[in-house]
Amino acid sequence: MTDGVRYREGVGRPPIPIEQSLTTKLLPTVLSLIAGSVDVISFVGLGGLFAAHITGNLVILAARIVAGDEAPLALMIAVPVFIIVLAVTRLLAGGLERLRVASLRPLLFLQFLLLAGFLALCIVGGPRLDPNGANATVAGMLGVSAMAVQNALVQISLKGAPSTAVMTTNITRFMMDLGEVLLGRSPNDGAKAGERARRTGLAIAGFVVGCGLGAGCQAVAGLWSLTLPAGLALVALAMAFAVTGEGAQAQPFILRFLAGTNPQRAGSHRASASGTASNVGRPR
């Protein structure tokens, strides 16, 4: 990630601090709900494909090979597709930085489009979608791509946010921070650990609830249940508008929609315009 000096020089836009507002604090929880629900629905509906718990596909693939079962193409290409989309997402975020556009909204919008495509292909495939068919494979890769974008945007666009899809790391971090709080060796360290534990705990809870909701919806509606994570992605995008809209009320609508121009640049532009106006009519 680019350093703070680069942002202070006006190149790009810094990630939004997770402590900025209640909306930023709740956004990782919504993203965790998305990841949990997508993971369960894809696993049940697409023959054991993990869309969020991406390395789990390697375990399933190895188990099938050892058992002599057919190895679906989706399991074989899930990890490479995830890596490629991560790289593309980082390049996209870098391009947005050079344009002085905050990356949160565009990346959330991209995730929503991928999840919407995932839902659409699964619906088109019908209730008896073949997990080994081309339609299911492409649909599954859209789900994997959506989770790759989500994993990237949490690190790129939300400073201090916990992972919203890797719960093993989150549970470990949560327990370590909880231990730090209980040991109480340093009030300052304990306070920081407590705040991290609270954020991580919300992400864990969001993922667990998302798994439960996804499983319930899958049992009732089949792959139509992908409407749940797609709808939550739309909610997350709306939350991003609320986040980046704070303090940007004076900017033109189109700039606010694109996440705004750099505040420093906008301020210098206004100062320049003001200075030009004040110089009108002065003797030279």
PDB file of C-alpha atoms in Angstrom:
ATOM      1  CA  MET A   1       0.000   0.000   0.000  1.00  0.00           C
ATOM      2  CA  THR A   2       1.217   3.460  -0.723  1.00  0.00           C
ATOM      3  CA  ASP A   3       2.621   5.332   2.255  1.00  0.00           C
ATOM      4  CA  GLY A   4       1.339   8.389   4.052  1.00  0.00           C
ATOM      5  CA  VAL A   5       3.958  10.674   2.486  1.00  0.00           C
ATOM      6  CA  ARG A   6       2.621   9.960  -0.942  1.00  0.00           C
ATOM      7  CA  TYR A   7      -0.897  10.880   0.163  1.00  0.00           C
ATOM      8  CA  ARG A   8       0.296  14.060   1.883  1.00  0.00           C
ATOM      9  CA  GLU A   9       1.929  15.140  -1.358  1.00  0.00           C
ATOM     10  CA  GLY A  10      -1.508  14.992  -2.973  1.00  0.00           C
ATOM     11  CA  VAL A  11      -0.962  11.894  -5.096  1.00  0.00           C
ATOM     12  CA  GLY A  12      -3.950   9.609  -4.609  1.00  0.00           C
ATOM     13  CA  ARG A  13      -6.314   9.473  -1.637  1.00  0.00           C
ATOM     14  CA  PRO A  14      -5.646   7.776   1.711  1.00  0.00           C
ATOM     15  CA  PRO A  15      -7.813   4.846   2.847  1.00  0.00           C
ATOM     16  CA  ILE A  16     -10.790   5.783   5.014  1.00  0.00           C
ATOM     17  CA  PRO A  17     -10.054   5.196   8.738  1.00  0.00           C
ATOM     18  CA  ILE A  18     -12.392   2.599  10.184  1.00  0.00           C
ATOM     19  CA  GLU A  19     -12.983   4.865  13.205  1.00  0.00           C
ATOM     20  CA  GLN A  20     -14.212   7.757  11.052  1.00  0.00           C
ATOM     21  CA  SER A  21     -17.923   7.196  11.722  1.00  0.00           C
ATOM     22  CA  LEU A  22     -20.513   4.635  12.779  1.00  0.00           C
ATOM     23  CA  THR A  23     -21.012   3.759   9.112  1.00  0.00           C
ATOM     24  CA  THR A  24     -17.361   2.853   8.591  1.00  0.00           C
ATOM     25  CA  LYS A  25     -17.423   0.769  11.773  1.00  0.00           C
ATOM     26  CA  LEU A  26     -20.461  -1.185  10.557  1.00  0.00           C
ATOM     27  CA  LEU A  27     -19.333  -1.606   6.927  1.00  0.00           C
ATOM     28  CA  PRO A  28     -16.924  -4.531   7.636  1.00  0.00           C
ATOM     29  CA  THR A  29     -19.762  -6.346   9.426  1.00  0.00           C
ATOM     30  CA  VAL A  30     -21.976  -6.018   6.350  1.00  0.00           C
ATOM     31  CA  LEU A  31     -19.106  -7.282   4.188  1.00  0.00           C
ATOM     32  CA  SER A  32     -18.693 -10.249   6.537  1.00  0.00           C
ATOM     33  CA  LEU A  33     -22.402 -11.031   6.145  1.00  0.00           C
ATOM     34  CA  ILE A  34     -21.864 -11.061   2.379  1.00  0.00           C
ATOM     35  CA  ALA A  35     -18.850 -13.371   2.580  1.00  0.00           C
ATOM     36  CA  GLY A  36     -20.541 -15.829   4.952  1.00  0.00           C
ATOM     37  CA  SER A  37     -23.723 -16.077   2.906  1.00  0.00           C
ATOM     38  CA  VAL A  38     -21.902 -16.360  -0.436  1.00  0.00           C
ATOM     39  CA  ASP A  39     -19.613 -19.087   0.909  1.00  0.00           C
ATOM     40  CA  VAL A  40     -22.442 -21.300   2.153  1.00  0.00           C
ATOM     41  CA  ILE A  41     -24.654 -20.787  -0.894  1.00  0.00           C
ATOM     42  CA  SER A  42     -21.843 -21.505  -3.365  1.00  0.00           C
ATOM     43  CA  PHE A  43     -20.707 -24.567  -1.398  1.00  0.00           C
ATOM     44  CA  VAL A  44     -24.178 -26.098  -1.247  1.00  0.00           C
ATOM     45  CA  GLY A  45     -25.440 -24.980  -4.639  1.00  0.00           C
ATOM     46  CA  LEU A  46     -22.313 -25.408  -6.772  1.00  0.00           C
ATOM     47  CA  GLY A  47     -21.003 -28.779  -5.723  1.00  0.00           C
ATOM     48  CA  GLY A  48     -18.634 -27.826  -2.923  1.00  0.00           C
ATOM     49  CA  LEU A  49     -17.116 -24.598  -4.296  1.00  0.00           C
ATOM     50  CA  PHE A  50     -15.969 -22.105  -1.657  1.00  0.00           C
ATOM     51  CA  ALA A  51     -16.315 -18.571  -3.022  1.00  0.00           C
ATOM     52  CA  ALA A  52     -14.901 -16.788   0.036  1.00  0.00           C
ATOM     53  CA  HIS A  53     -12.865 -19.435   1.909  1.00  0.00           C
ATOM     54  CA  ILE A  54     -10.739 -19.757  -1.187  1.00  0.00           C
ATOM     55  CA  THR A  55      -7.989 -22.072   0.100  1.00  0.00           C
ATOM     56  CA  GLY A  56     -10.680 -24.525   1.207  1.00  0.00           C
ATOM     57  CA  ASN A  57     -11.054 -25.359  -2.484  1.00  0.00           C
ATOM     58  CA  LEU A  58      -7.551 -26.848  -2.453  1.00  0.00           C
ATOM     59  CA  VAL A  59      -8.575 -29.187   0.386  1.00  0.00           C
ATOM     60  CA  ILE A  60     -11.759 -30.271  -1.411  1.00  0.00           C
ATOM     61  CA  LEU A  61      -9.830 -30.738  -4.668  1.00  0.00           C
ATOM     62  CA  ALA A  62      -7.132 -32.859  -3.000  1.00  0.00           C
ATOM     63  CA  ALA A  63      -9.751 -34.966  -1.209  1.00  0.00           C
ATOM     64  CA  ARG A  64     -11.619 -35.648  -4.457  1.00  0.00           C
ATOM     65  CA  ILE A  65      -8.440 -36.603  -6.298  1.00  0.00           C
ATOM     66  CA  VAL A  66      -7.393 -39.018  -3.539  1.00  0.00           C
ATOM     67  CA  ALA A  67     -10.888 -40.539  -3.453  1.00  0.00           C
ATOM     68  CA  GLY A  68     -10.814 -41.001  -7.232  1.00  0.00           C
ATOM     69  CA  ASP A  69     -13.774 -38.681  -7.760  1.00  0.00           C
ATOM     70  CA  GLU A  70     -14.174 -36.280 -10.644  1.00  0.00           C
ATOM     71  CA  ALA A  71     -12.451 -32.931  -9.997  1.00  0.00           C
ATOM     72  CA  PRO A  72     -14.649 -30.059 -11.213  1.00  0.00           C
ATOM     73  CA  LEU A  73     -12.940 -27.349 -13.245  1.00  0.00           C
ATOM     74  CA  ALA A  74     -14.202 -24.694 -10.832  1.00  0.00           C
ATOM     75  CA  LEU A  75     -12.190 -26.185  -7.970  1.00  0.00           C
ATOM     76  CA  MET A  76      -9.041 -26.317 -10.096  1.00  0.00           C
ATOM     77  CA  ILE A  77      -9.156 -22.712 -11.281  1.00  0.00           C
ATOM     78  CA  ALA A  78     -10.662 -20.988  -8.212  1.00  0.00           C
ATOM     79  CA  VAL A  79      -7.330 -20.094  -6.600  1.00  0.00           C
ATOM     80  CA  PRO A  80      -5.655 -18.815  -9.816  1.00  0.00           C
ATOM     81  CA  VAL A  81      -8.753 -16.751 -10.652  1.00  0.00           C
ATOM     82  CA  PHE A  82      -8.767 -15.319  -7.115  1.00  0.00           C
ATOM     83  CA  ILE A  83      -5.097 -14.310  -7.408  1.00  0.00           C
ATOM     84  CA  ILE A  84      -5.560 -12.729 -10.842  1.00  0.00           C
ATOM     85  CA  VAL A  85      -8.568 -10.695  -9.710  1.00  0.00           C
ATOM     86  CA  LEU A  86      -6.657  -9.538  -6.625  1.00  0.00           C
ATOM     87  CA  ALA A  87      -3.875  -8.253  -8.881  1.00  0.00           C
ATOM     88  CA  VAL A  88      -6.314  -6.548 -11.264  1.00  0.00           C
ATOM     89  CA  THR A  89      -8.144  -4.945  -8.331  1.00  0.00           C
ATOM     90  CA  ARG A  90      -4.892  -3.536  -6.969  1.00  0.00           C
ATOM     91  CA  LEU A  91      -4.008  -2.118 -10.365  1.00  0.00           C
ATOM     92  CA  LEU A  92      -7.476  -0.590 -10.643  1.00  0.00           C
ATOM     93  CA  ALA A  93      -7.139   0.977  -7.198  1.00  0.00           C
ATOM     94  CA  GLY A  94      -3.721   2.338  -8.219  1.00  0.00           C
ATOM     95  CA  GLY A  95      -5.252   3.949 -11.283  1.00  0.00           C
ATOM     96  CA  LEU A  96      -7.971   5.516  -9.150  1.00  0.00           C
ATOM     97  CA  GLU A  97      -5.298   6.851  -6.791  1.00  0.00           C
ATOM     98  CA  ARG A  98      -3.511   8.542  -9.670  1.00  0.00           C
ATOM     99  CA  LEU A  99      -6.815  10.126 -10.690  1.00  0.00           C
ATOM    100  CA  ARG A 100      -7.307  11.283  -7.078  1.00  0.00           C
ATOM    101  CA  VAL A 101     -10.486   9.224  -6.764  1.00  0.00           C
ATOM    102  CA  ALA A 102     -11.186   7.327  -3.529  1.00  0.00           C
ATOM    103  CA  SER A 103     -11.382   3.607  -4.281  1.00  0.00           C
ATOM    104  CA  LEU A 104     -14.089   2.526  -1.815  1.00  0.00           C
ATOM    105  CA  ARG A 105     -17.166   3.263  -3.932  1.00  0.00           C
ATOM    106  CA  PRO A 106     -15.819   1.964  -7.268  1.00  0.00           C
ATOM    107  CA  LEU A 107     -14.589  -1.291  -5.723  1.00  0.00           C
ATOM    108  CA  LEU A 108     -17.853  -1.866  -3.858  1.00  0.00           C
ATOM    109  CA  PHE A 109     -19.729  -1.175  -7.094  1.00  0.00           C
ATOM    110  CA  LEU A 110     -17.519  -3.697  -8.916  1.00  0.00           C
ATOM    111  CA  GLN A 111     -18.237  -6.275  -6.216  1.00  0.00           C
ATOM    112  CA  PHE A 112     -21.968  -5.656  -6.568  1.00  0.00           C
ATOM    113  CA  LEU A 113     -21.787  -6.137 -10.350  1.00  0.00           C
ATOM    114  CA  LEU A 114     -19.912  -9.433  -9.931  1.00  0.00           C
ATOM    115  CA  LEU A 115     -22.413 -10.726  -7.369  1.00  0.00           C
ATOM    116  CA  ALA A 116     -25.308  -9.623  -9.574  1.00  0.00           C
ATOM    117  CA  GLY A 117     -23.734 -11.530 -12.473  1.00  0.00           C
ATOM    118  CA  PHE A 118     -23.256 -14.560 -10.206  1.00  0.00           C
ATOM    119  CA  LEU A 119     -26.954 -14.436  -9.307  1.00  0.00           C
ATOM    120  CA  ALA A 120     -28.084 -13.916 -12.913  1.00  0.00           C
ATOM    121  CA  LEU A 121     -26.114 -16.870 -14.318  1.00  0.00           C
ATOM    122  CA  CYS A 122     -27.335 -19.173 -11.560  1.00  0.00           C
ATOM    123  CA  ILE A 123     -30.959 -18.160 -12.191  1.00  0.00           C
ATOM    124  CA  VAL A 124     -30.561 -18.634 -15.955  1.00  0.00           C
ATOM    125  CA  GLY A 125     -29.138 -22.102 -15.309  1.00  0.00           C
ATOM    126  CA  GLY A 126     -32.384 -23.143 -13.651  1.00  0.00           C
ATOM    127  CA  PRO A 127     -33.051 -25.114 -10.460  1.00  0.00           C
ATOM    128  CA  ARG A 128     -31.114 -28.157 -11.716  1.00  0.00           C
ATOM    129  CA  LEU A 129     -27.865 -26.345 -12.464  1.00  0.00           C
ATOM    130  CA  ASP A 130     -25.065 -28.815 -13.181  1.00  0.00           C
ATOM    131  CA  PRO A 131     -22.106 -27.914 -10.897  1.00  0.00           C
ATOM    132  CA  ASN A 132     -19.720 -29.303 -13.539  1.00  0.00           C
ATOM    133  CA  GLY A 133     -21.264 -27.385 -16.433  1.00  0.00           C
ATOM    134  CA  ALA A 134     -19.817 -24.309 -18.116  1.00  0.00           C
ATOM    135  CA  ASN A 135     -22.598 -22.063 -16.817  1.00  0.00           C
ATOM    136  CA  ALA A 136     -21.989 -23.078 -13.200  1.00  0.00           C
ATOM    137  CA  THR A 137     -18.223 -22.748 -13.617  1.00  0.00           C
ATOM    138  CA  VAL A 138     -18.436 -19.201 -14.978  1.00  0.00           C
ATOM    139  CA  ALA A 139     -20.993 -18.272 -12.320  1.00  0.00           C
ATOM    140  CA  GLY A 140     -18.771 -19.669  -9.586  1.00  0.00           C
ATOM    141  CA  MET A 141     -15.795 -17.691 -10.860  1.00  0.00           C
ATOM    142  CA  LEU A 142     -17.879 -14.520 -10.697  1.00  0.00           C
ATOM    143  CA  GLY A 143     -18.542 -15.315  -7.035  1.00  0.00           C
ATOM    144  CA  VAL A 144     -14.840 -15.980  -6.421  1.00  0.00           C
ATOM    145  CA  SER A 145     -13.974 -12.724  -8.196  1.00  0.00           C
ATOM    146  CA  ALA A 146     -16.445 -10.789  -6.062  1.00  0.00           C
ATOM    147  CA  MET A 147     -14.799 -12.125  -2.913  1.00  0.00           C
ATOM    148  CA  ALA A 148     -11.351 -11.283  -4.289  1.00  0.00           C
ATOM    149  CA  VAL A 149     -12.471  -7.680  -4.812  1.00  0.00           C
ATOM    150  CA  GLN A 150     -13.898  -7.607  -1.277  1.00  0.00           C
ATOM    151  CA  ASN A 151     -10.684  -8.949   0.263  1.00  0.00           C
ATOM    152  CA  ALA A 152      -8.669  -6.360  -1.634  1.00  0.00           C
ATOM    153  CA  LEU A 153     -10.881  -3.362  -0.894  1.00  0.00           C
ATOM    154  CA  VAL A 154     -10.823  -4.029   2.853  1.00  0.00           C
ATOM    155  CA  GLN A 155      -7.029  -3.673   2.812  1.00  0.00           C
ATOM    156  CA  ILE A 156      -6.894  -0.862   0.258  1.00  0.00           C
ATOM    157  CA  SER A 157      -9.863   1.325   1.143  1.00  0.00           C
ATOM    158  CA  LEU A 158     -10.657   0.739   4.845  1.00  0.00           C
ATOM    159  CA  LYS A 159      -7.748   1.492   7.145  1.00  0.00           C
ATOM    160  CA  GLY A 160      -7.736  -0.674  10.272  1.00  0.00           C
ATOM    161  CA  ALA A 161     -10.578  -2.974   9.216  1.00  0.00           C
ATOM    162  CA  PRO A 162     -10.323  -6.682  10.066  1.00  0.00           C
ATOM    163  CA  SER A 163     -10.571  -9.349   7.394  1.00  0.00           C
ATOM    164  CA  THR A 164     -14.154  -9.942   6.352  1.00  0.00           C
ATOM    165  CA  ALA A 165     -13.654 -13.422   4.869  1.00  0.00           C
ATOM    166  CA  VAL A 166     -10.734 -15.154   6.651  1.00  0.00           C
ATOM    167  CA  MET A 167     -12.177 -16.132  10.007  1.00  0.00           C
ATOM    168  CA  THR A 168      -9.256 -18.314  11.153  1.00  0.00           C
ATOM    169  CA  THR A 169      -7.031 -15.243  11.243  1.00  0.00           C
ATOM    170  CA  ASN A 170      -9.796 -13.176  12.828  1.00  0.00           C
ATOM    171  CA  ILE A 171     -10.456 -15.681  15.614  1.00  0.00           C
ATOM    172  CA  THR A 172      -6.726 -15.878  16.363  1.00  0.00           C
ATOM    173  CA  ARG A 173      -6.453 -12.085  16.448  1.00  0.00           C
ATOM    174  CA  PHE A 174      -9.560 -11.822  18.607  1.00  0.00           C
ATOM    175  CA  MET A 175      -8.251 -14.264  21.208  1.00  0.00           C
ATOM    176  CA  MET A 176      -4.809 -12.639  21.312  1.00  0.00           C
ATOM    177  CA  ASP A 177      -6.342  -9.214  21.842  1.00  0.00           C
ATOM    178  CA  LEU A 178      -8.718 -10.579  24.460  1.00  0.00           C
ATOM    179  CA  GLY A 179      -5.735 -12.056  26.286  1.00  0.00           C
ATOM    180  CA  GLU A 180      -3.987  -8.684  26.152  1.00  0.00           C
ATOM    181  CA  VAL A 181      -7.029  -7.035  27.713  1.00  0.00           C
ATOM    182  CA  LEU A 182      -7.279  -9.641  30.463  1.00  0.00           C
ATOM    183  CA  LEU A 183      -3.555  -9.522  31.294  1.00  0.00           C
ATOM    184  CA  GLY A 184      -3.768  -5.756  31.706  1.00  0.00           C
ATOM    185  CA  ARG A 185      -0.013  -5.180  31.485  1.00  0.00           C
ATOM    186  CA  SER A 186      -0.441  -1.746  29.915  1.00  0.00           C
ATOM    187  CA  PRO A 187      -3.608   0.371  30.019  1.00  0.00           C
ATOM    188  CA  ASN A 188      -2.788   1.906  26.640  1.00  0.00           C
ATOM    189  CA  ASP A 189      -2.070  -1.446  24.972  1.00  0.00           C
ATOM    190  CA  GLY A 190      -5.118  -2.931  26.641  1.00  0.00           C
ATOM    191  CA  ALA A 191      -7.359  -0.186  25.276  1.00  0.00           C
ATOM    192  CA  LYS A 192      -6.019  -0.656  21.757  1.00  0.00           C
ATOM    193  CA  ALA A 193      -6.388  -4.426  22.004  1.00  0.00           C
ATOM    194  CA  GLY A 194      -9.945  -4.015  23.276  1.00  0.00           C
ATOM    195  CA  GLU A 195     -10.869  -1.814  20.319  1.00  0.00           C
ATOM    196  CA  ARG A 196      -9.343  -4.306  17.859  1.00  0.00           C
ATOM    197  CA  ALA A 197     -11.166  -7.163  19.586  1.00  0.00           C
ATOM    198  CA  ARG A 198     -14.465  -5.314  19.263  1.00  0.00           C
ATOM    199  CA  ARG A 199     -13.973  -4.735  15.522  1.00  0.00           C
ATOM    200  CA  THR A 200     -12.796  -8.279  14.914  1.00  0.00           C
ATOM    201  CA  GLY A 201     -15.624  -9.727  16.991  1.00  0.00           C
ATOM    202  CA  LEU A 202     -18.190  -7.873  14.876  1.00  0.00           C
ATOM    203  CA  ALA A 203     -16.622  -9.273  11.705  1.00  0.00           C
ATOM    204  CA  ILE A 204     -16.687 -12.820  13.130  1.00  0.00           C
ATOM    205  CA  ALA A 205     -20.306 -12.418  14.230  1.00  0.00           C
ATOM    206  CA  GLY A 206     -21.242 -11.027  10.810  1.00  0.00           C
ATOM    207  CA  PHE A 207     -19.686 -14.001   9.026  1.00  0.00           C
ATOM    208  CA  VAL A 208     -21.407 -16.522  11.315  1.00  0.00           C
ATOM    209  CA  VAL A 209     -24.795 -14.827  10.883  1.00  0.00           C
ATOM    210  CA  GLY A 210     -24.205 -14.646   7.127  1.00  0.00           C
ATOM    211  CA  CYS A 211     -23.519 -18.391   7.039  1.00  0.00           C
ATOM    212  CA  GLY A 212     -26.745 -19.068   8.920  1.00  0.00           C
ATOM    213  CA  LEU A 213     -28.818 -16.775   6.712  1.00  0.00           C
ATOM    214  CA  GLY A 214     -27.241 -18.172   3.553  1.00  0.00           C
ATOM    215  CA  ALA A 215     -27.906 -21.765   4.599  1.00  0.00           C
ATOM    216  CA  GLY A 216     -31.507 -20.989   5.488  1.00  0.00           C
ATOM    217  CA  CYS A 217     -32.164 -19.130   2.249  1.00  0.00           C
ATOM    218  CA  GLN A 218     -30.453 -21.852   0.203  1.00  0.00           C
ATOM    219  CA  ALA A 219     -32.671 -24.501   1.772  1.00  0.00           C
ATOM    220  CA  VAL A 220     -35.794 -22.506   0.907  1.00  0.00           C
ATOM    221  CA  ALA A 221     -34.968 -20.810  -2.388  1.00  0.00           C
ATOM    222  CA  GLY A 222     -31.993 -22.629  -3.880  1.00  0.00           C
ATOM    223  CA  LEU A 223     -29.624 -20.451  -5.877  1.00  0.00           C
ATOM    224  CA  TRP A 224     -32.175 -17.638  -5.837  1.00  0.00           C
ATOM    225  CA  SER A 225     -30.771 -17.140  -2.327  1.00  0.00           C
ATOM    226  CA  LEU A 226     -27.847 -15.312  -3.967  1.00  0.00           C
ATOM    227  CA  THR A 227     -30.241 -12.369  -3.939  1.00  0.00           C
ATOM    228  CA  LEU A 228     -29.230 -12.012  -0.268  1.00  0.00           C
ATOM    229  CA  PRO A 229     -25.499 -11.255  -0.770  1.00  0.00           C
ATOM    230  CA  ALA A 230     -26.235  -9.208  -3.901  1.00  0.00           C
ATOM    231  CA  GLY A 231     -28.713  -7.111  -1.921  1.00  0.00           C
ATOM    232  CA  LEU A 232     -26.237  -6.731   0.948  1.00  0.00           C
ATOM    233  CA  ALA A 233     -23.596  -5.586  -1.546  1.00  0.00           C
ATOM    234  CA  LEU A 234     -26.005  -2.865  -2.643  1.00  0.00           C
ATOM    235  CA  VAL A 235     -26.478  -1.903   1.013  1.00  0.00           C
ATOM    236  CA  ALA A 236     -22.682  -1.717   1.446  1.00  0.00           C
ATOM    237  CA  LEU A 237     -22.447   0.549  -1.603  1.00  0.00           C
ATOM    238  CA  ALA A 238     -25.121   2.838  -0.160  1.00  0.00           C
ATOM    239  CA  MET A 239     -23.163   2.950   3.104  1.00  0.00           C
ATOM    240  CA  ALA A 240     -20.051   3.979   1.162  1.00  0.00           C
ATOM    241  CA  PHE A 241     -21.960   6.905  -0.298  1.00  0.00           C
ATOM    242  CA  ALA A 242     -22.806   7.982   3.246  1.00  0.00           C
ATOM    243  CA  VAL A 243     -19.176   7.613   4.338  1.00  0.00           C
ATOM    244  CA  THR A 244     -17.502   9.515   1.511  1.00  0.00           C
ATOM    245  CA  GLY A 245     -20.318  12.052   1.372  1.00  0.00           C
ATOM    246  CA  GLU A 246     -19.385  13.412   4.807  1.00  0.00           C
ATOM    247  CA  GLY A 247     -17.647  16.747   4.445  1.00  0.00           C
ATOM    248  CA  ALA A 248     -18.193  16.796   0.677  1.00  0.00           C
ATOM    249  CA  GLN A 249     -21.502  18.652   0.547  1.00  0.00           C
ATOM    250  CA  ALA A 250     -20.027  21.635  -1.265  1.00  0.00           C
ATOM    251  CA  GLN A 251     -18.645  19.555  -4.130  1.00  0.00           C
ATOM    252  CA  PRO A 252     -20.529  19.114  -7.424  1.00  0.00           C
ATOM    253  CA  PHE A 253     -22.752  16.027  -7.537  1.00  0.00           C
ATOM    254  CA  ILE A 254     -20.754  14.228 -10.232  1.00  0.00           C
ATOM    255  CA  LEU A 255     -17.552  14.611  -8.213  1.00  0.00           C
ATOM    256  CA  ARG A 256     -19.276  13.304  -5.090  1.00  0.00           C
ATOM    257  CA  PHE A 257     -20.580  10.356  -7.110  1.00  0.00           C
ATOM    258  CA  LEU A 258     -17.056   9.512  -8.242  1.00  0.00           C
ATOM    259  CA  ALA A 259     -15.847   9.806  -4.630  1.00  0.00           C
ATOM    260  CA  GLY A 260     -14.699  13.411  -4.961  1.00  0.00           C
ATOM    261  CA  THR A 261     -11.494  15.138  -5.885  1.00  0.00           C
ATOM    262  CA  ASN A 262      -8.592  15.441  -3.493  1.00  0.00           C
ATOM    263  CA  PRO A 263      -9.648  17.784  -0.648  1.00  0.00           C
ATOM    264  CA  GLN A 264      -6.279  19.540  -0.665  1.00  0.00           C
ATOM    265  CA  ARG A 265      -6.495  20.123  -4.383  1.00  0.00           C
ATOM    266  CA  ALA A 266     -10.081  21.343  -4.143  1.00  0.00           C
ATOM    267  CA  GLY A 267      -9.078  23.691  -1.320  1.00  0.00           C
ATOM    268  CA  SER A 268      -6.175  25.118  -3.268  1.00  0.00           C
ATOM    269  CA  HIS A 269      -8.446  25.581  -6.290  1.00  0.00           C
ATOM    270  CA  ARG A 270     -10.954  27.538  -4.205  1.00  0.00           C
ATOM    271  CA  ALA A 271      -8.142  29.604  -2.698  1.00  0.00           C
ATOM    272  CA  SER A 272      -6.776  30.324  -6.166  1.00  0.00           C
ATOM    273  CA  ALA A 273     -10.207  31.334  -7.431  1.00  0.00           C
ATOM    274  CA  SER A 274     -10.682  33.579  -4.412  1.00  0.00           C
ATOM    275  CA  GLY A 275      -7.309  35.191  -4.937  1.00  0.00           C
ATOM    276  CA  THR A 276      -8.046  35.789  -8.605  1.00  0.00           C
ATOM    277  CA  ALA A 277     -11.349  37.432  -7.749  1.00  0.00           C
ATOM    278  CA  SER A 278      -9.733  39.658  -5.124  1.00  0.00           C
ATOM    279  CA  ASN A 279      -7.124  40.840  -7.632  1.00  0.00           C
ATOM    280  CA  VAL A 280      -9.701  41.995 -10.172  1.00  0.00           C
ATOM    281  CA  GLY A 281      -9.576  45.763 -10.512  1.00  0.00           C
ATOM    282  CA  ARG A 282      -6.328  46.198  -8.615  1.00  0.00           C
ATOM    283  CA  PRO A 283      -3.695  48.443 -10.235  1.00  0.00           C
ATOM    284  CA  ARG A 284      -0.702  46.597 -11.565  1.00  0.00           C
TER     285      ARG A 284
END
